[in-house]
mmCIF file of C-alpha atoms in Angstrom:
data_model
loop_
_atom_site.group_PDB
_atom_site.id
_atom_site.type_symbol
_atom_site.label_atom_id
_atom_site.label_comp_id
_atom_site.label_asym_id
_atom_site.label_seq_id
_atom_site.Cartn_x
_atom_site.Cartn_y
_atom_site.Cartn_z
ATOM 1 C CA MET A 592 9.105 32.725 118.243
ATOM 2 C CA LYS A 593 7.145 30.435 115.002
ATOM 3 C CA LYS A 594 9.869 28.116 115.536
ATOM 4 C CA VAL A 595 9.878 28.046 119.532
ATOM 5 C CA ILE A 596 6.194 27.032 119.521
ATOM 6 C CA TYR A 597 7.383 24.059 116.364
ATOM 7 C CA ILE A 598 10.079 22.813 119.211
ATOM 8 C CA ILE A 599 7.683 22.570 122.029
ATOM 9 C CA ILE A 600 5.235 20.955 119.629
ATOM 10 C CA PHE A 601 8.174 18.487 118.131
ATOM 11 C CA ALA A 602 9.082 17.511 121.359
ATOM 12 C CA CYS A 603 5.700 16.974 123.299
ATOM 13 C CA THR A 604 4.574 14.556 120.367
ATOM 14 C CA LEU A 605 8.099 12.654 120.239
ATOM 15 C CA ALA A 606 7.764 12.428 124.198
ATOM 16 C CA VAL A 607 3.794 10.729 123.256
ATOM 17 C CA ASN A 608 3.879 8.540 120.983
ATOM 18 C CA ALA A 609 7.989 7.904 120.408
ATOM 19 C CA GLN A 610 9.834 7.048 123.568
ATOM 20 C CA GLU A 611 11.412 3.825 122.450
ATOM 21 C CA PHE A 612 14.531 3.910 124.580
ATOM 22 C CA LYS A 613 16.971 3.373 121.838
ATOM 23 C CA LEU A 614 18.621 6.538 120.995
ATOM 24 C CA SER A 615 19.409 7.944 117.443
ATOM 25 C CA PRO A 616 22.031 6.360 116.146
ATOM 26 C CA TYR A 617 22.755 9.246 113.897
ATOM 27 C CA THR A 618 26.519 8.804 113.044
ATOM 28 C CA GLN A 619 27.953 7.279 116.025
ATOM 29 C CA TYR A 620 28.449 4.411 114.988
ATOM 30 C CA LEU A 621 30.263 5.031 112.125
ATOM 31 C CA THR A 622 32.834 7.495 114.481
ATOM 32 C CA GLU A 623 34.174 3.413 114.989
ATOM 33 C CA ASN A 624 32.359 2.360 118.104
ATOM 34 C CA PRO A 625 29.910 0.527 116.758
ATOM 35 C CA TYR A 626 29.371 -0.710 120.659
ATOM 36 C CA SER A 627 26.918 1.835 120.314
ATOM 37 C CA ILE A 628 24.500 0.313 118.657
ATOM 38 C CA SER A 629 24.703 -2.807 119.339
ATOM 39 C CA PRO A 630 26.468 -5.257 122.334
ATOM 40 C CA THR A 631 27.148 -8.154 120.541
ATOM 41 C CA PHE A 632 30.422 -5.555 119.689
ATOM 42 C CA ALA A 633 31.356 -5.434 123.280
ATOM 43 C CA GLY A 634 35.304 -6.713 123.742
ATOM 44 C CA ILE A 635 35.333 -6.905 119.974
ATOM 45 C CA ASN A 636 39.286 -6.127 119.707
ATOM 46 C CA GLU A 637 41.294 -8.017 121.577
ATOM 47 C CA ASP A 638 44.078 -6.018 121.878
ATOM 48 C CA TYR A 639 42.885 -2.808 123.779
ATOM 49 C CA ASP A 640 39.859 -0.990 125.499
ATOM 50 C CA ARG A 641 37.779 1.209 124.115
ATOM 51 C CA ILE A 642 36.575 4.404 125.569
ATOM 52 C CA ARG A 643 34.576 7.265 123.555
ATOM 53 C CA LEU A 644 32.651 9.892 124.170
ATOM 54 C CA ASN A 645 30.145 11.205 121.674
ATOM 55 C CA ALA A 646 28.325 14.618 121.649
ATOM 56 C CA VAL A 647 25.674 15.553 119.887
ATOM 57 C CA SER A 648 24.270 18.799 119.201
ATOM 58 C CA GLN A 649 20.838 20.116 117.013
ATOM 59 C CA TRP A 650 19.399 23.170 115.746
ATOM 60 C CA LEU A 651 22.233 25.052 117.069
ATOM 61 C CA GLY A 652 21.167 29.070 118.260
ATOM 62 C CA LEU A 653 17.849 28.117 119.189
ATOM 63 C CA LYS A 654 16.519 27.716 122.497
ATOM 64 C CA ASN A 655 16.033 23.872 124.231
ATOM 65 C CA ALA A 656 17.043 22.428 120.943
ATOM 66 C CA PRO A 657 18.344 19.077 121.018
ATOM 67 C CA ASN A 658 20.730 17.474 122.435
ATOM 68 C CA THR A 659 22.537 14.536 123.483
ATOM 69 C CA GLN A 660 26.266 13.149 125.151
ATOM 70 C CA ASN A 661 26.616 9.800 125.641
ATOM 71 C CA LEU A 662 29.726 7.888 127.103
ATOM 72 C CA SER A 663 30.593 3.930 126.621
ATOM 73 C CA TYR A 664 33.716 1.500 127.404
ATOM 74 C CA ASP A 665 33.929 -1.969 126.608
ATOM 75 C CA LEU A 666 36.556 -4.557 126.840
ATOM 76 C CA ARG A 667 37.848 -7.982 126.496
ATOM 77 C CA PHE A 668 38.030 -10.436 129.266
ATOM 78 C CA GLY A 669 39.455 -14.131 129.192
ATOM 79 C CA GLU A 670 39.126 -15.736 125.898
ATOM 80 C CA LYS A 671 36.167 -15.390 124.659
ATOM 81 C CA SER A 672 34.398 -12.695 126.691
ATOM 82 C CA GLY A 673 33.908 -9.221 126.385
ATOM 83 C CA ALA A 674 31.767 -6.521 128.780
ATOM 84 C CA GLY A 675 30.241 -2.901 128.247
ATOM 85 C CA ILE A 676 28.696 0.146 129.916
ATOM 86 C CA LEU A 677 27.094 3.132 128.119
ATOM 87 C CA LEU A 678 25.388 6.259 130.259
ATOM 88 C CA TYR A 679 23.545 9.165 127.766
ATOM 89 C CA ASN A 680 21.566 11.312 128.560
ATOM 90 C CA ASP A 681 19.682 12.835 126.649
ATOM 91 C CA SER A 682 17.925 17.258 126.379
ATOM 92 C CA ASN A 683 14.800 17.356 123.920
ATOM 93 C CA GLY A 684 12.898 20.637 124.830
ATOM 94 C CA ALA A 685 10.817 20.351 127.942
ATOM 95 C CA THR A 686 11.665 16.455 127.275
ATOM 96 C CA LYS A 687 14.170 14.652 129.145
ATOM 97 C CA GLN A 688 15.919 10.776 129.288
ATOM 98 C CA LEU A 689 18.564 9.213 131.273
ATOM 99 C CA GLY A 690 19.598 6.111 130.829
ATOM 100 C CA ALA A 691 22.033 3.447 131.222
ATOM 101 C CA GLN A 692 23.257 -0.071 128.797
ATOM 102 C CA LEU A 693 24.430 -2.708 130.705
ATOM 103 C CA SER A 694 25.948 -5.638 127.930
ATOM 104 C CA TYR A 695 28.270 -8.602 127.683
ATOM 105 C CA ALA A 696 29.561 -10.531 124.687
ATOM 106 C CA HIS A 697 30.726 -14.030 124.191
ATOM 107 C CA HIS A 698 33.309 -13.956 120.914
ATOM 108 C CA LEU A 699 33.424 -17.840 119.370
ATOM 109 C CA ILE A 700 36.093 -18.760 117.270
ATOM 110 C CA LEU A 701 34.829 -21.017 114.161
ATOM 111 C CA ASN A 702 38.462 -20.925 112.016
ATOM 112 C CA TYR A 703 40.926 -18.609 113.706
ATOM 113 C CA GLY A 704 43.097 -19.217 110.115
ATOM 114 C CA ASN A 705 40.460 -18.104 108.027
ATOM 115 C CA GLU A 706 39.659 -15.129 110.763
ATOM 116 C CA GLU A 707 35.470 -16.672 111.066
ATOM 117 C CA PHE A 708 34.095 -15.635 114.119
ATOM 118 C CA LEU A 709 30.395 -15.538 115.659
ATOM 119 C CA SER A 710 29.470 -13.626 118.344
ATOM 120 C CA PHE A 711 26.068 -13.123 120.681
ATOM 121 C CA GLY A 712 25.488 -10.313 122.987
ATOM 122 C CA ILE A 713 22.722 -9.611 125.532
ATOM 123 C CA SER A 714 22.077 -5.355 126.661
ATOM 124 C CA TYR A 715 20.220 -4.695 130.076
ATOM 125 C CA LYS A 716 19.005 -0.949 129.590
ATOM 126 C CA PHE A 717 18.270 1.795 131.923
ATOM 127 C CA ASN A 718 15.615 4.876 131.393
ATOM 128 C CA GLN A 719 14.699 7.575 133.117
ATOM 129 C CA PHE A 720 12.249 9.457 131.387
ATOM 130 C CA LYS A 721 10.821 12.878 132.221
ATOM 131 C CA ILE A 722 7.912 15.464 130.260
ATOM 132 C CA GLU A 723 8.639 19.875 132.028
ATOM 133 C CA THR A 724 5.778 21.156 131.563
ATOM 134 C CA ALA A 725 7.091 24.444 134.228
ATOM 135 C CA ASP A 726 9.154 25.131 131.232
ATOM 136 C CA PHE A 727 5.912 24.874 128.620
ATOM 137 C CA ASP A 728 6.611 28.549 126.707
ATOM 138 C CA ASP A 729 5.100 29.900 123.600
ATOM 139 C CA GLY A 730 7.181 32.536 123.575
ATOM 140 C CA SER A 731 4.856 35.361 125.068
ATOM 141 C CA GLY A 732 7.269 34.349 128.451
ATOM 142 C CA GLU A 733 5.541 33.535 130.411
ATOM 143 C CA GLY A 734 3.932 29.599 130.198
ATOM 144 C CA PHE A 735 1.622 27.911 129.377
ATOM 145 C CA ASP A 736 -0.413 24.459 129.754
ATOM 146 C CA ASP A 737 -0.146 22.050 127.347
ATOM 147 C CA PRO A 738 -3.975 20.151 127.966
ATOM 148 C CA ALA A 739 -2.382 16.863 125.738
ATOM 149 C CA VAL A 740 -0.009 16.539 128.416
ATOM 150 C CA GLY A 741 -1.356 17.709 131.678
ATOM 151 C CA ALA A 742 1.396 18.008 134.170
ATOM 152 C CA ALA A 743 4.556 17.267 134.574
ATOM 153 C CA LYS A 744 4.966 12.684 133.843
ATOM 154 C CA SER A 745 8.323 11.305 134.847
ATOM 155 C CA THR A 746 8.861 7.370 134.482
ATOM 156 C CA THR A 747 11.471 4.946 134.835
ATOM 157 C CA ASN A 748 12.104 1.671 132.530
ATOM 158 C CA HIS A 749 14.140 -1.805 132.318
ATOM 159 C CA ASN A 750 14.959 -3.790 129.057
ATOM 160 C CA PHE A 751 16.858 -6.141 126.868
ATOM 161 C CA GLU A 752 18.115 -6.306 123.628
ATOM 162 C CA VAL A 753 20.010 -8.634 122.270
ATOM 163 C CA GLY A 754 22.043 -9.359 118.696
ATOM 164 C CA ALA A 755 24.227 -12.152 116.301
ATOM 165 C CA LEU A 756 27.467 -10.956 114.780
ATOM 166 C CA TYR A 757 28.834 -13.234 112.106
ATOM 167 C CA ARG A 758 32.206 -11.949 110.804
ATOM 168 C CA TYR A 759 34.868 -13.761 108.573
ATOM 169 C CA MET A 760 37.950 -12.261 106.841
ATOM 170 C CA ASP A 761 36.855 -8.567 106.355
ATOM 171 C CA PHE A 762 33.151 -9.590 106.010
ATOM 172 C CA PHE A 763 30.954 -8.362 109.402
ATOM 173 C CA PHE A 764 26.873 -9.251 109.264
ATOM 174 C CA SER A 765 25.377 -7.808 112.737
ATOM 175 C CA LEU A 766 20.873 -8.799 113.381
ATOM 176 C CA ASN A 767 19.831 -7.407 116.769
ATOM 177 C CA ALA A 768 16.493 -7.243 118.474
ATOM 178 C CA SER A 769 15.197 -4.349 120.540
ATOM 179 C CA ASN A 770 13.064 -3.553 123.567
ATOM 180 C CA ILE A 771 12.218 -6.549 123.772
ATOM 181 C CA LEU A 772 9.820 -6.116 126.498
ATOM 182 C CA ASN A 773 6.823 -4.067 126.617
ATOM 183 C CA LYS A 774 6.990 0.314 127.603
ATOM 184 C CA LYS A 775 5.257 0.367 131.132
ATOM 185 C CA VAL A 776 2.723 2.866 130.411
ATOM 186 C CA GLU A 777 -0.205 2.473 133.549
ATOM 187 C CA GLY A 778 -0.707 5.442 135.532
ATOM 188 C CA VAL A 779 2.273 7.767 133.344
ATOM 189 C CA PHE A 780 0.356 8.213 129.301
ATOM 190 C CA ASP A 781 -2.502 8.257 127.753
ATOM 191 C CA PHE A 782 -3.816 4.714 127.834
ATOM 192 C CA THR A 783 -3.264 5.646 123.185
ATOM 193 C CA GLU A 784 0.597 5.802 124.111
ATOM 194 C CA PRO A 785 2.469 2.996 122.583
ATOM 195 C CA LYS A 786 3.753 -0.253 124.699
ATOM 196 C CA LYS A 787 5.130 -1.848 121.751
ATOM 197 C CA LEU A 788 8.902 -0.926 121.259
ATOM 198 C CA ARG A 789 10.614 -3.434 119.409
ATOM 199 C CA ASN A 790 13.078 -2.841 116.554
ATOM 200 C CA TYR A 791 15.231 -4.859 114.491
ATOM 201 C CA TYR A 792 18.620 -4.030 113.353
ATOM 202 C CA VAL A 793 20.868 -5.321 110.856
ATOM 203 C CA TYR A 794 24.655 -3.642 110.312
ATOM 204 C CA THR A 795 26.421 -4.821 107.430
ATOM 205 C CA GLY A 796 29.745 -4.686 105.712
ATOM 206 C CA TYR A 797 33.020 -5.182 104.114
ATOM 207 C CA THR A 798 36.001 -3.474 103.765
ATOM 208 C CA PHE A 799 38.826 -3.810 100.868
ATOM 209 C CA VAL A 800 42.888 -3.194 101.375
ATOM 210 C CA SER A 801 44.822 -1.949 98.226
ATOM 211 C CA ARG A 802 47.510 -4.181 97.641
ATOM 212 C CA ASN A 803 50.185 -1.688 99.953
ATOM 213 C CA GLU A 804 47.832 -1.688 102.690
ATOM 214 C CA GLU A 805 48.247 1.691 102.714
ATOM 215 C CA MET A 806 44.264 1.884 102.174
ATOM 216 C CA GLU A 807 41.043 0.591 103.018
ATOM 217 C CA TYR A 808 37.580 0.789 102.218
ATOM 218 C CA GLU A 809 34.681 -0.121 103.598
ATOM 219 C CA PRO A 810 30.667 0.380 102.486
ATOM 220 C CA SER A 811 28.635 -0.686 104.787
ATOM 221 C CA ILE A 812 24.599 -1.007 105.547
ATOM 222 C CA TYR A 813 23.004 0.130 108.660
ATOM 223 C CA TYR A 814 19.011 -1.405 108.256
ATOM 224 C CA ASN A 815 15.621 -0.573 111.246
ATOM 225 C CA LEU A 816 12.122 -2.414 111.169
ATOM 226 C CA PHE A 817 10.214 -0.810 113.380
ATOM 227 C CA GLU A 818 7.813 -3.670 114.773
ATOM 228 C CA GLY A 819 4.928 -1.732 116.495
ATOM 229 C CA ASP A 820 4.138 0.884 113.392
ATOM 230 C CA SER A 821 5.864 -0.564 110.464
ATOM 231 C CA ARG A 822 9.042 2.175 110.430
ATOM 232 C CA SER A 823 11.627 1.856 108.169
ATOM 233 C CA GLU A 824 15.231 3.174 107.812
ATOM 234 C CA MET A 825 18.523 2.340 105.971
ATOM 235 C CA HIS A 826 21.698 4.118 105.832
ATOM 236 C CA LEU A 827 23.844 3.640 103.551
ATOM 237 C CA ASN A 828 27.505 4.447 104.365
ATOM 238 C CA PHE A 829 30.876 4.753 103.253
ATOM 239 C CA LYS A 830 34.649 4.846 104.969
ATOM 240 C CA ALA A 831 38.314 5.547 103.211
ATOM 241 C CA ARG A 832 40.407 5.819 105.872
ATOM 242 C CA LYS A 833 44.514 6.075 105.331
ATOM 243 C CA ILE A 834 46.540 3.899 106.794
ATOM 244 C CA THR A 835 49.811 6.214 108.462
ATOM 245 C CA ASP A 836 52.537 4.742 110.911
ATOM 246 C CA THR A 837 51.655 6.415 114.224
ATOM 247 C CA GLY A 838 47.515 5.298 113.070
ATOM 248 C CA TYR A 839 45.286 6.426 110.325
ATOM 249 C CA MET A 840 43.154 8.704 108.825
ATOM 250 C CA TRP A 841 39.570 8.377 107.573
ATOM 251 C CA ALA A 842 37.004 10.153 105.204
ATOM 252 C CA GLY A 843 33.342 8.976 104.726
ATOM 253 C CA LEU A 844 29.982 9.856 104.210
ATOM 254 C CA SER A 845 26.382 8.429 105.143
ATOM 255 C CA GLY A 846 22.996 8.592 103.076
ATOM 256 C CA ARG A 847 19.720 8.114 105.272
ATOM 257 C CA PHE A 848 16.721 7.141 103.898
ATOM 258 C CA TYR A 849 12.799 6.062 104.965
ATOM 259 C CA ILE A 850 12.037 2.961 103.055
ATOM 260 C CA ASP A 851 7.873 2.791 104.075
ATOM 261 C CA GLN A 852 7.886 6.200 102.353
ATOM 262 C CA SER A 853 9.457 3.795 98.578
ATOM 263 C CA PHE A 854 12.474 4.952 99.658
ATOM 264 C CA LYS A 855 12.719 8.656 100.572
ATOM 265 C CA SER A 856 15.784 10.936 101.120
ATOM 266 C CA SER A 857 15.823 11.754 104.699
ATOM 267 C CA SER A 858 19.498 13.148 105.771
ATOM 268 C CA VAL A 859 23.752 13.281 104.906
ATOM 269 C CA ALA A 860 25.866 12.711 106.658
ATOM 270 C CA PRO A 861 30.077 14.080 105.583
ATOM 271 C CA MET A 862 32.126 12.522 108.633
ATOM 272 C CA LEU A 863 35.957 13.168 109.189
ATOM 273 C CA GLY A 864 38.722 11.660 111.847
ATOM 274 C CA LEU A 865 41.955 10.147 112.638
ATOM 275 C CA LYS A 866 43.678 8.593 114.843
ATOM 276 C CA LYS A 867 46.902 8.885 116.536
ATOM 277 C CA ASP A 868 48.189 6.411 118.248
ATOM 278 C CA GLN A 869 46.105 5.768 121.679
ATOM 279 C CA PHE A 870 43.494 8.924 120.932
ATOM 280 C CA TYR A 871 40.648 9.289 118.423
ATOM 281 C CA VAL A 872 38.791 11.931 117.817
ATOM 282 C CA ALA A 873 36.226 12.266 114.391
ATOM 283 C CA TYR A 874 32.995 15.384 113.473
ATOM 284 C CA ALA A 875 30.234 14.540 111.390
ATOM 285 C CA PHE A 876 27.652 17.442 110.960
ATOM 286 C CA GLN A 877 23.937 15.124 109.405
ATOM 287 C CA TRP A 878 22.841 17.712 106.814
ATOM 288 C CA ASN A 879 18.439 17.053 106.596
ATOM 289 C CA ILE A 880 16.962 16.866 103.316
ATOM 290 C CA ASN A 881 13.314 16.162 104.175
ATOM 291 C CA GLU A 882 10.310 18.392 104.666
ATOM 292 C CA ALA A 883 11.555 19.099 108.226
ATOM 293 C CA VAL A 884 14.627 21.363 107.169
ATOM 294 C CA GLU A 885 13.400 24.723 108.172
ATOM 295 C CA LEU A 886 13.578 23.728 111.557
ATOM 296 C CA ASN A 887 16.904 21.066 110.817
ATOM 297 C CA ASN A 888 18.837 23.743 109.101
ATOM 298 C CA ALA A 889 21.777 23.837 111.375
ATOM 299 C CA GLY A 890 21.678 20.137 111.120
ATOM 300 C CA THR A 891 22.793 18.021 112.877
ATOM 301 C CA HIS A 892 26.543 18.431 115.004
ATOM 302 C CA LEU A 893 28.589 15.158 116.480
ATOM 303 C CA ILE A 894 31.777 15.103 117.745
ATOM 304 C CA THR A 895 33.841 11.767 119.750
ATOM 305 C CA LEU A 896 36.689 11.930 121.293
ATOM 306 C CA GLY A 897 37.772 8.731 122.607
ATOM 307 C CA PHE A 898 41.044 6.863 124.375
ATOM 308 C CA ASP A 899 42.507 2.829 123.414
ATOM 309 C CA LEU A 900 43.546 1.316 126.762
ATOM 310 C CA GLU A 901 46.456 -1.311 125.473
ATOM 311 C CA ASN A 902 44.626 -5.047 127.337
ATOM 312 C CA ASN A 903 46.981 -6.464 129.740
ATOM 313 C CA ARG A 904 44.972 -9.326 131.148
ATOM 314 C CA ARG A 905 46.373 -11.929 129.865
ATOM 315 C CA TYR A 906 44.469 -15.362 129.264
#
């Protein structure tokens, strides 16, 4: 019962204070799906369209534990244009979110011989957020009323995200701004609910290729800064790929740190993946190592399934 109460408190706190209309990136962007965190990657590959289905589950075995699913599809059309769509469903205790993202990217060739490119992207984002108070449970099975939340609430919001991506051979650097517009709170949430949800993030890395071109090693960094409360976090990532005749297999590790808390450790996530012909599968387990470990002793599980469609569109 103690854990159930913790979940209720955590879910209500999240709902009232941290509705940011951008799902936590977990590690899905590392499972060959960078479009999930930046519109600049929409249609980044000229040879195939990319479909990715991600499922994230936390605190397995606990009722109403957080879980998220998202489906994305991005493609290249024309010589320099890309587009993408992302749909997601997120459930966390009594809070529910449904959302969609539509993206457009423009890819410029700066120097084709040196593989130097500059991309710009923009996403329109729609989000429906709900708090279902009828399902509140303190463990007695009779339900209870939480004065901090009141009656059930529901709201919709529209927002935008913009970004730029620079690529030079095996190096990439992406700079993005998300939730550009202030959030609508009047008549729905308490007046103390934050309106500024803008956050700025960088995703950069480099791919080292072995001499025999059978191995690839990719260190990368993801850094996120929230404007409203100056929170910041960083992911330090490393992936190694083994190239095969039909695709590749890979393994990686991602560590999270709170930069605004003196680089305090948050979690670590080992990852595995396999690409065979057009099919893709990956698994990641995020192990939390902060104070919330009592609640997160089951960790966070991420499964990614993908399919790459050959691009038959001719420019």
